[in-house]
Each structure stands twice: as structure tokens, then as C-alpha cells.
Amino acid sequence: MKKAYRRLFLAIFCTFIFSIAINFHGQQSFAAGAKNVTITYWTHDEPTFLAANKELIARFEKQYPNIKVKHQYFPYDVLEAKEKAAYATKNESDVQQIFGSWAIEFTKHGLFDAVPKSMADEAKRKYFQAPLGGYTFQGKLYGIPREFNLENGGVLYYPNEIAAAGWEKFPETYQDLVGLAQKLTKYDSKGNITHYGFDFSSTDNVPYLFLSLILQQGGNYWKPDNVHVTFTTPEAEKAMQAMADLILKYKVCDMKHSNDPNVDISDYFFKGTSGMCFRGPWVIANGVNTYKLKNFRYAPMPSFTGKSLAFAAESGWGEVVSARSKNKKAAWTFIKFITSQKNNLLFNSKTYTIPADKSVAASAEFMKANPLIKPSLDVLPYGRPIGPLQSVDRFKQEIVYAQFQKVVDKKIDIKTALKAIETQTNSMIDELLAQ
């Protein structure tokens, strides 16, 4: 009997000690006594992202010596096609860093592994709603966001230029913004713009400005079924009219340089050919690192109505795991590590991206390291997911931007453009849902 008690005590004691070891070492228990594992990881090669990813991989391999990360990186415009081809031939990496708007094409075909429940529950508390949206399908999370992709909320400007135009500080109302833009715009003898007052003409910013102007009026572009859209509304008409006025009435911008795939509208700003530029905060890194500029600032975009700062956002870069990976446990261990609060702070600071992690966005350390980004941080609570458009890129470039171009070219009127946007978007949604 004594022997039986002794064995029982020993078993309980061993279990207790083992559980303590698990708790103390956490995920390191994955590696303890296990065979070495190599996971493959694909990202794009933008220099600041590359530096951040390499540093995080080095940190991870130091803490988890049994898990090696084989990192391969590709040009941004190659990565999406590379991943589609790899999934089609069952040759994808274990982990991929993807853009949020790409995710839906993969998740609806079951190609991504669902985020483990404990991580998913934590992510819903930890991250802003908008960046989670693109990685969510039928209520389940399929990726962890690294950034809050933002094309709204901020305007690049030069303090010395607006001072020369008679403005002591950046405008706080939409009407004043238009007034300043008129003062900053310069023309040649034929009336062509040589210096843009307010440049918003990129294929990203036309659609995002359009949606934000609708939302700031209290409008909504989703039908009650949350599957199809409606743009034949008074709010959409007023939004499109305001944008067209910037080009046709106030003449502070045109669309002549926006179709050059090799030059971003922020490049024109950093080269001194625009006074204000409506662009996401991620371009700040380009101004600081490439153009070596210190004389520009980033200010809050004034509300269209003076009452709301609402805007739509798609999910930015994030991490996903292939549903066919044979190393899922190691893959999710890697993602859990690189998306800790400490490592998210490193990633967002090095890449000049807006944190998807609420605690990083609120941290004094991040604010101190990125003072130019503060206007973007202030508007994050007003962001909402752009919604299940099925293909955000087609919606932005082939539909909204194309119809707006026809309006400013005076080929169609605004009502016709809005009807086309609504019809074409719903057709695209039905087409992609049927695939």
C-alpha cells in the first residue's frame, strides 16, 4: 500500500514539475527534446521591411534554436504572383508575409491555416478592427496583421511653403484646405499645373478619399446584405462632386502624372512639385531615407463635414501559414514570437508603418521614435474595414479610379459614374464569389 502511495506521489510530483517547466519555458517546450525543424518564410524586399524581418528572424532563432527560418524575399510586384503560382502547384512556403487585400482569394479556397484559437482570441483584443478585417473569413481569423494600412488621415506639407502663402498653421477645416491649395498651385502660361496645391491623384488615394467623404457624411456604401454595394446615394454624389471640384473648379490638381507606375505622387511632393500631398504615412520613410529631407511635416486631413473623421481601410501586411504546411506548430510559434508587443514595436518603428497592435500605437516609445506619424495614430479609432469587396485592387483601380478619370475628362457626368461604380462593383463581387 505504501508503495502504491509512493508511486502515486511520484507521478503527481513529476506531473507538477513538468507543468512548471512548461509554464516557465512557454513555447520553448516546443523545441526541448524535439527534432530540428526548418520553416520557409516568404516576404517582399522593401529595404526597411527586409531589415526588420531579418532582425526578428535572428531574435527568434536565438530563442528557439531548434527552429530555423529559411527566409526568401521577392520584389513587391512579384510576390503576389509568386504566391498564387506556388499555391497552385502545392509548392508554397510554410509562412508568408502577405498584403491583407490578397487574403480573401486564398482563405475562401481553404489555402490558409486558421489562426489557433488562443492566438485568435488574443488578436481580437490586441489589434484594431480594421486591419483584422482582411484576414477574417466567415468569422474565423486566418492571419495576424503587422500594420494598419492607412491611405487616409494625413497630408504631407512644407511649413515654409504654407507660411509663404500666408498660413501660420495647417488648415483645420476642409474649406480652408481647399483655399490653401489654391494659393499653393502654380501654372505655366498655357494654364497647365506646374506645382500642385493638393495632390490626391493616385489610384489608391482617389478611391480612399471618395469612401472617406461618404462615411464622414454618415453615409454607407454597403447594402443591408453586406455582400453588395450602393453608390447611387446623395452622400456618394456629394463626395464625387467635391473631388471633381478639386480638379475642374479649383484646379489644384490634375490626373496627368498619376498613371506613371514608376513614380508615386509622394515622389512629386518630395521633389518639390506639390505643396500638399494626400498619402499614407508609409511614404514618410521615403522622404526621410531616400530624399534625406527634414523640412516636411505630416498633418491631420481636416474632416469633410467638421463632424467626423471616419474612413475605410483595408488590411495591410500580415503573416499567414499554409494549410498544407507540415510544420504548422513551428510556423505559428514563429508568428506568435514576431508579433509580440516588443517585436511589433520594432517592426513598425523600422518600417514606418502604422501599428495594428493597439498597445504599440499607444506607446510613448513608438511616438518618440516616429513623431511625424502622430496625426495618423490619432485617427486610428475612426477606421473601419473596407468590407468584402472580393478584390480591393480591382475596385480601386479598374472601377472607382477609372470612372473618376472619365468624370474629370468630362466624358460622363457624376450620376453616370456612380451608377457604373455600383453596377461594376456588384458584378465583380458576384463573379469572384462564384469562382
Coordinates of C-alpha atoms in Angstrom, one line a residue:
M1 CA 0.0 0.0 0.0
K2 CA 2.8 2.3 0.9
K3 CA 4.5 1.5 -2.4
A4 CA 1.2 2.4 -4.2
Y5 CA 1.0 5.8 -2.4
R6 CA 4.7 6.4 -3.1
R7 CA 4.2 5.7 -6.9
L8 CA 1.1 8.0 -6.9
F9 CA 3.0 10.7 -5.1
L10 CA 5.9 10.3 -7.6
A11 CA 3.6 10.5 -10.6
I12 CA 1.9 13.7 -9.2
F13 CA 5.2 15.2 -8.4
C14 CA 6.6 14.6 -11.9
T15 CA 3.5 16.0 -13.5
F16 CA 3.8 19.1 -11.3
I17 CA 7.4 19.6 -12.2
F18 CA 6.7 19.0 -15.9
S19 CA 3.9 21.6 -15.8
I20 CA 6.2 24.1 -14.1
A21 CA 8.8 23.5 -16.8
I22 CA 6.2 24.1 -19.5
N23 CA 5.0 27.3 -17.9
F24 CA 8.5 28.7 -17.3
H25 CA 9.7 27.9 -20.8
G26 CA 6.5 28.5 -22.7
Q27 CA 6.9 27.9 -26.4
Q28 CA 10.5 26.8 -25.9
S29 CA 9.0 23.5 -24.8
F30 CA 8.3 23.1 -28.5
A31 CA 12.0 22.7 -29.1
A32 CA 13.0 20.9 -26.0
G33 CA 13.8 17.3 -27.0
A34 CA 12.2 17.7 -30.4
K35 CA 14.0 17.3 -33.7
N36 CA 15.2 20.3 -35.5
V37 CA 12.7 22.0 -37.8
T38 CA 13.2 24.3 -40.7
I39 CA 10.3 26.6 -41.8
T40 CA 10.3 28.5 -45.0
Y41 CA 9.2 32.2 -45.0
W42 CA 8.5 34.5 -47.9
T43 CA 8.3 38.2 -47.8
H44 CA 8.9 41.2 -50.1
D45 CA 12.2 43.0 -50.4
E46 CA 11.4 46.6 -49.5
P47 CA 14.6 47.7 -47.6
T48 CA 13.0 48.7 -44.3
F49 CA 10.8 45.6 -44.2
L50 CA 13.8 43.4 -45.1
A51 CA 15.9 44.9 -42.3
A52 CA 13.1 44.4 -39.7
N53 CA 12.3 40.9 -40.8
K54 CA 15.9 39.8 -40.7
E55 CA 16.4 41.2 -37.2
L56 CA 13.2 39.4 -36.0
I57 CA 14.3 36.1 -37.5
A58 CA 17.7 36.4 -35.7
R59 CA 16.0 37.1 -32.4
F60 CA 13.6 34.1 -33.0
E61 CA 16.4 31.6 -33.9
K62 CA 18.4 32.7 -30.8
Q63 CA 15.4 31.9 -28.5
Y64 CA 14.3 28.8 -30.4
P65 CA 17.5 27.1 -31.6
N66 CA 15.6 24.1 -32.8
I67 CA 13.6 26.1 -35.4
K68 CA 15.4 27.5 -38.3
V69 CA 13.8 30.0 -40.7
K70 CA 14.7 29.8 -44.3
H71 CA 13.9 33.4 -45.5
Q72 CA 13.4 34.2 -49.1
Y73 CA 12.3 37.6 -50.4
F74 CA 11.0 38.9 -53.7
P75 CA 10.1 42.3 -55.3
Y76 CA 6.7 43.6 -54.2
D77 CA 5.2 43.3 -57.7
V78 CA 6.4 39.7 -58.0
L79 CA 5.4 38.4 -54.6
E80 CA 1.6 38.1 -55.1
A81 CA 2.0 36.2 -58.4
K82 CA 4.7 34.0 -56.9
E83 CA 2.4 33.0 -54.1
K84 CA -0.5 32.3 -56.4
A85 CA 1.6 30.1 -58.6
A86 CA 3.1 28.3 -55.6
Y87 CA -0.2 27.5 -54.1
A88 CA -1.5 26.3 -57.5
T89 CA 1.5 23.9 -57.7
K90 CA 1.5 23.0 -54.0
N91 CA 4.9 24.5 -53.6
E92 CA 4.3 27.3 -51.2
S93 CA 6.3 28.3 -48.2
D94 CA 5.2 27.4 -44.6
V95 CA 4.8 31.1 -43.7
Q96 CA 4.1 34.1 -45.9
Q97 CA 4.0 37.8 -45.3
I98 CA 1.1 39.0 -47.5
F99 CA -0.9 42.1 -48.1
G100 CA -4.3 41.9 -46.4
S101 CA -6.4 42.5 -49.5
W102 CA -4.8 39.4 -51.1
A103 CA -6.0 37.2 -48.3
I104 CA -9.6 36.6 -49.3
E105 CA -8.7 34.8 -52.6
F106 CA -6.7 32.2 -50.5
T107 CA -9.0 31.9 -47.5
K108 CA -12.1 31.2 -49.4
H109 CA -10.4 28.3 -51.1
G110 CA -9.1 26.9 -47.8
L111 CA -5.4 27.5 -48.5
F112 CA -4.5 29.3 -45.2
D113 CA -4.4 27.6 -41.8
A114 CA -6.8 29.2 -39.3
V115 CA -5.1 31.0 -36.5
P116 CA -5.0 28.8 -33.4
K117 CA -7.9 29.7 -31.1
S118 CA -5.8 31.1 -28.2
M119 CA -3.9 33.4 -30.6
A120 CA -7.1 34.4 -32.4
D121 CA -8.8 35.3 -29.1
E122 CA -5.8 37.3 -28.1
A123 CA -5.6 39.0 -31.6
K124 CA -9.3 40.2 -31.3
R125 CA -8.4 42.0 -28.1
K126 CA -4.9 43.2 -29.2
Y127 CA -5.5 44.6 -32.7
F128 CA -7.6 47.3 -34.2
Q129 CA -10.7 46.1 -36.0
A130 CA -9.8 47.4 -39.5
P131 CA -6.6 45.5 -40.0
L132 CA -8.1 42.3 -38.7
G133 CA -10.9 42.6 -41.3
G134 CA -8.9 41.4 -44.4
Y135 CA -7.7 38.3 -42.6
T136 CA -11.2 37.3 -41.3
F137 CA -13.4 34.9 -43.4
Q138 CA -16.8 33.7 -42.3
G139 CA -16.0 34.8 -38.7
K140 CA -12.7 32.9 -38.5
L141 CA -9.2 34.6 -38.4
Y142 CA -6.6 33.4 -40.9
G143 CA -3.7 35.7 -40.3
I144 CA -2.1 38.1 -37.9
P145 CA -1.8 41.8 -39.1
R146 CA 1.5 43.7 -38.8
E147 CA 0.3 47.1 -39.8
F148 CA -2.8 49.3 -40.1
N149 CA -2.8 50.1 -43.8
L150 CA -3.7 53.7 -44.0
E151 CA -4.2 55.9 -47.0
N152 CA -6.3 58.4 -45.1
G153 CA -6.0 60.8 -42.3
G154 CA -2.8 62.7 -43.2
V155 CA -1.4 65.2 -45.6
L156 CA 2.3 65.9 -46.4
Y157 CA 3.2 69.6 -46.5
Y158 CA 6.1 72.0 -46.2
P159 CA 5.8 74.5 -43.3
N160 CA 7.8 77.1 -45.1
E161 CA 5.6 76.9 -48.2
I162 CA 2.3 77.4 -46.3
A163 CA 3.9 80.2 -44.3
A164 CA 4.9 81.9 -47.6
A165 CA 1.3 81.6 -48.7
G166 CA 0.2 83.4 -45.5
W167 CA -0.9 80.5 -43.3
E168 CA 0.6 80.3 -39.8
K169 CA -0.5 76.7 -39.3
F170 CA -2.0 73.8 -41.3
P171 CA -5.7 74.2 -42.1
E172 CA -8.2 72.7 -39.6
T173 CA -11.3 72.8 -42.0
Y174 CA -11.8 71.2 -45.4
Q175 CA -12.8 74.6 -46.8
D176 CA -9.5 76.2 -45.6
L177 CA -7.6 73.2 -47.0
V178 CA -9.0 74.0 -50.5
G179 CA -8.2 77.7 -50.0
L180 CA -4.6 76.9 -49.1
A181 CA -4.3 74.5 -52.1
Q182 CA -5.4 77.3 -54.4
K183 CA -2.7 79.6 -53.1
L184 CA 0.0 76.9 -53.4
T185 CA -0.9 75.9 -57.0
K186 CA 1.2 77.4 -59.8
Y187 CA 0.6 77.3 -63.6
D188 CA 2.5 77.8 -66.8
S189 CA 1.5 80.3 -69.5
K190 CA -0.9 77.8 -71.0
G191 CA -2.7 77.1 -67.7
N192 CA -1.0 73.7 -67.1
I193 CA -0.2 73.0 -63.4
T194 CA 3.5 73.2 -62.7
H195 CA 3.1 73.0 -58.9
Y196 CA 0.3 71.0 -57.4
G197 CA -1.6 72.6 -54.5
F198 CA -3.2 69.4 -53.2
D199 CA -2.2 66.1 -54.9
F200 CA -4.6 63.2 -54.3
S201 CA -4.5 61.7 -57.8
S202 CA -3.0 58.2 -57.2
T203 CA -5.0 55.0 -57.8
D204 CA -5.0 54.5 -54.0
N205 CA -6.0 57.9 -52.9
V206 CA -8.8 58.7 -55.3
P207 CA -10.9 55.7 -54.1
Y208 CA -10.0 56.1 -50.4
L209 CA -10.8 59.9 -50.4
F210 CA -14.1 59.0 -52.1
L211 CA -15.0 56.5 -49.4
S212 CA -14.0 58.7 -46.5
L213 CA -16.1 61.6 -47.8
I214 CA -19.1 59.3 -48.0
L215 CA -18.5 57.9 -44.5
Q216 CA -17.9 61.4 -42.9
Q217 CA -21.4 62.4 -44.1
G218 CA -22.8 59.5 -42.2
G219 CA -23.3 57.5 -45.4
N220 CA -22.7 53.9 -46.1
Y221 CA -21.8 52.1 -49.3
W222 CA -22.8 48.6 -48.3
K223 CA -26.3 47.2 -48.8
P224 CA -28.1 45.6 -45.9
D225 CA -27.0 42.1 -47.1
N226 CA -23.3 43.2 -46.6
V227 CA -22.5 41.5 -49.9
H228 CA -23.3 44.1 -52.5
V229 CA -22.7 47.9 -52.6
T230 CA -24.7 51.0 -53.3
F231 CA -23.1 54.2 -54.7
T232 CA -26.2 55.9 -56.1
T233 CA -26.7 57.8 -52.9
P234 CA -26.7 61.6 -52.1
E235 CA -23.6 61.1 -50.0
A236 CA -21.7 59.4 -52.8
E237 CA -22.8 62.2 -55.2
K238 CA -21.6 64.9 -52.9
A239 CA -18.3 63.1 -52.3
M240 CA -17.6 62.6 -56.1
Q241 CA -18.6 66.3 -56.8
A242 CA -16.2 67.5 -54.1
M243 CA -13.3 65.5 -55.6
A244 CA -14.2 66.6 -59.2
D245 CA -14.3 70.3 -57.9
L246 CA -10.7 70.0 -56.7
I247 CA -9.6 69.4 -60.3
L248 CA -12.2 71.1 -62.5
K249 CA -13.4 74.0 -60.4
Y250 CA -10.5 74.9 -58.0
K251 CA -7.8 73.5 -60.4
V252 CA -5.4 72.5 -57.6
C253 CA -4.6 69.0 -59.1
D254 CA -4.8 67.1 -62.3
M255 CA -4.5 63.4 -63.3
K256 CA -1.6 63.8 -65.7
H257 CA 1.1 62.2 -63.7
S258 CA -0.9 59.6 -61.7
N259 CA -0.7 56.8 -64.3
D260 CA 3.1 56.5 -64.2
P261 CA 3.7 53.2 -62.4
N262 CA 7.3 54.1 -61.6
V263 CA 6.6 57.3 -59.7
D264 CA 4.4 57.7 -56.7
I265 CA 2.6 61.0 -56.1
S266 CA 4.7 61.4 -53.0
D267 CA 7.8 61.5 -55.1
Y268 CA 6.5 64.6 -56.8
F269 CA 6.0 66.1 -53.3
F270 CA 9.5 65.2 -52.2
K271 CA 10.9 66.6 -55.4
G272 CA 9.2 69.9 -54.7
T273 CA 6.4 69.9 -57.3
S274 CA 3.5 69.8 -55.0
G275 CA 2.7 71.8 -51.9
M276 CA 0.4 69.2 -50.2
C277 CA 0.0 65.5 -50.9
F278 CA -2.8 63.2 -49.6
R279 CA -0.9 60.0 -49.0
G280 CA -0.5 57.3 -46.4
P281 CA 2.2 57.7 -43.6
W282 CA 4.3 54.9 -45.0
V283 CA 5.7 57.4 -47.6
I284 CA 7.4 59.3 -44.8
A285 CA 10.2 56.7 -44.8
N286 CA 10.8 57.5 -48.5
G287 CA 11.1 61.3 -47.7
V288 CA 13.5 60.7 -44.8
N289 CA 15.6 57.9 -46.1
T290 CA 15.7 58.3 -49.9
Y291 CA 15.3 62.1 -50.3
K292 CA 17.1 62.9 -47.0
L293 CA 14.5 65.6 -46.2
K294 CA 13.8 67.1 -42.8
N295 CA 11.8 70.1 -43.8
F296 CA 8.4 68.5 -44.4
R297 CA 5.6 67.6 -41.9
Y298 CA 2.5 65.4 -41.8
A299 CA -0.7 67.0 -40.7
P300 CA -4.2 65.6 -40.0
M301 CA -6.6 65.7 -43.0
P302 CA -9.4 68.0 -42.0
S303 CA -12.9 66.4 -41.7
F304 CA -15.1 66.9 -44.8
T305 CA -18.1 67.8 -42.6
G306 CA -16.3 69.1 -39.5
K307 CA -18.1 66.3 -37.5
S308 CA -16.5 63.0 -38.4
L309 CA -13.1 61.6 -39.3
A310 CA -14.4 58.2 -40.4
F311 CA -12.5 56.3 -43.1
A312 CA -12.3 52.9 -44.7
A313 CA -9.2 50.8 -44.5
E314 CA -8.0 47.5 -45.9
S315 CA -5.7 45.2 -44.0
G316 CA -2.0 45.8 -44.6
W317 CA 0.9 43.4 -44.3
G318 CA 0.4 40.4 -42.1
E319 CA 1.6 36.8 -41.5
V320 CA -0.2 33.6 -42.7
V321 CA 0.5 29.9 -42.6
S322 CA -0.2 27.5 -45.4
A323 CA -3.0 25.0 -44.6
R324 CA -0.7 22.3 -46.2
S325 CA 2.4 23.1 -44.1
K326 CA 3.9 20.1 -42.4
N327 CA 5.4 22.4 -39.8
K328 CA 2.3 24.3 -38.6
K329 CA 3.2 24.3 -34.9
A330 CA 6.7 25.7 -35.6
A331 CA 5.2 28.2 -38.0
W332 CA 2.7 29.5 -35.5
T333 CA 5.3 29.6 -32.8
F334 CA 7.4 31.8 -35.2
I335 CA 4.4 34.2 -35.8
K336 CA 3.5 34.4 -32.2
F337 CA 7.1 35.4 -31.4
I338 CA 7.5 38.1 -34.1
T339 CA 4.1 39.6 -33.3
S340 CA 4.8 40.1 -29.5
Q341 CA 4.3 43.7 -28.3
K342 CA 8.1 44.1 -28.2
N343 CA 8.7 42.8 -31.7
N344 CA 5.7 44.6 -33.2
L345 CA 7.2 47.8 -31.8
L346 CA 10.5 47.0 -33.6
F347 CA 8.7 46.1 -36.9
N348 CA 6.5 49.2 -37.0
S349 CA 9.3 51.6 -36.0
K350 CA 11.8 50.3 -38.6
T351 CA 9.2 50.2 -41.4
Y352 CA 7.4 53.5 -40.6
T353 CA 4.2 51.6 -40.7
I354 CA 1.1 52.3 -38.5
P355 CA 0.8 49.7 -35.8
A356 CA -2.2 47.3 -36.0
D357 CA -1.3 46.5 -32.3
K358 CA -3.2 48.9 -30.1
S359 CA -0.6 48.8 -27.3
V360 CA 2.2 49.8 -29.8
A361 CA 0.1 52.6 -31.3
A362 CA -0.4 53.9 -27.7
S363 CA 3.2 53.5 -26.5
A364 CA 5.3 56.6 -25.7
E365 CA 8.3 54.7 -27.2
F366 CA 6.7 54.4 -30.6
M367 CA 5.5 58.0 -30.6
K368 CA 9.0 59.2 -29.6
A369 CA 10.7 57.3 -32.4
N370 CA 8.1 58.3 -35.0
P371 CA 6.9 61.9 -34.2
L372 CA 5.8 62.5 -37.9
I373 CA 3.3 59.7 -37.7
K374 CA 1.3 61.2 -34.8
P375 CA -1.6 62.5 -37.0
S376 CA -2.2 59.0 -38.3
L377 CA -2.2 57.5 -34.8
D378 CA -4.9 60.0 -33.7
V379 CA -7.4 58.8 -36.4
L380 CA -7.0 55.0 -36.0
P381 CA -10.1 54.6 -33.8
Y382 CA -12.2 56.1 -36.7
G383 CA -11.1 53.4 -39.2
R384 CA -13.5 50.6 -40.3
P385 CA -12.8 47.7 -42.6
I386 CA -13.4 48.5 -46.2
G387 CA -15.6 45.4 -46.4
P388 CA -15.8 42.2 -48.5
L389 CA -15.2 43.6 -52.0
Q390 CA -13.5 40.3 -53.0
S391 CA -10.8 42.3 -54.9
V392 CA -9.9 45.7 -53.4
D393 CA -7.4 46.4 -56.2
R394 CA -9.9 45.9 -59.0
F395 CA -12.4 48.1 -57.1
K396 CA -9.9 50.9 -56.6
Q397 CA -8.1 50.9 -60.0
E398 CA -10.4 49.4 -62.6
I399 CA -13.7 50.8 -61.2
V400 CA -13.6 53.9 -59.0
Y401 CA -10.4 55.4 -60.4
A402 CA -11.4 54.7 -64.0
Q403 CA -14.9 56.3 -63.6
F404 CA -13.4 59.3 -61.8
Q405 CA -11.0 59.8 -64.6
K406 CA -13.9 59.9 -67.1
V407 CA -15.7 62.5 -64.9
V408 CA -12.7 64.9 -64.8
D409 CA -12.1 64.3 -68.5
K410 CA -15.8 65.4 -68.9
K411 CA -16.7 62.2 -70.8
I412 CA -19.5 61.3 -68.3
D413 CA -21.4 63.1 -65.6
I414 CA -21.3 62.2 -61.9
K415 CA -24.6 60.3 -61.7
T416 CA -23.5 58.1 -64.6
A417 CA -20.1 57.4 -63.0
L418 CA -21.7 56.4 -59.7
K419 CA -24.2 54.1 -61.4
A420 CA -21.3 52.5 -63.2
I421 CA -19.3 52.1 -60.0
E422 CA -22.2 50.4 -58.3
T423 CA -23.0 48.1 -61.2
Q424 CA -19.4 47.1 -62.0
T425 CA -18.5 46.5 -58.3
N426 CA -21.5 44.3 -57.7
S427 CA -20.8 42.3 -61.0
M428 CA -17.2 41.9 -59.8
I429 CA -18.3 40.6 -56.4
D430 CA -20.7 38.1 -57.9
E431 CA -18.1 37.0 -60.4
L432 CA -15.5 36.3 -57.7
L433 CA -17.9 34.7 -55.3
A434 CA -18.9 32.2 -58.0
Q435 CA -15.3 31.1 -58.5

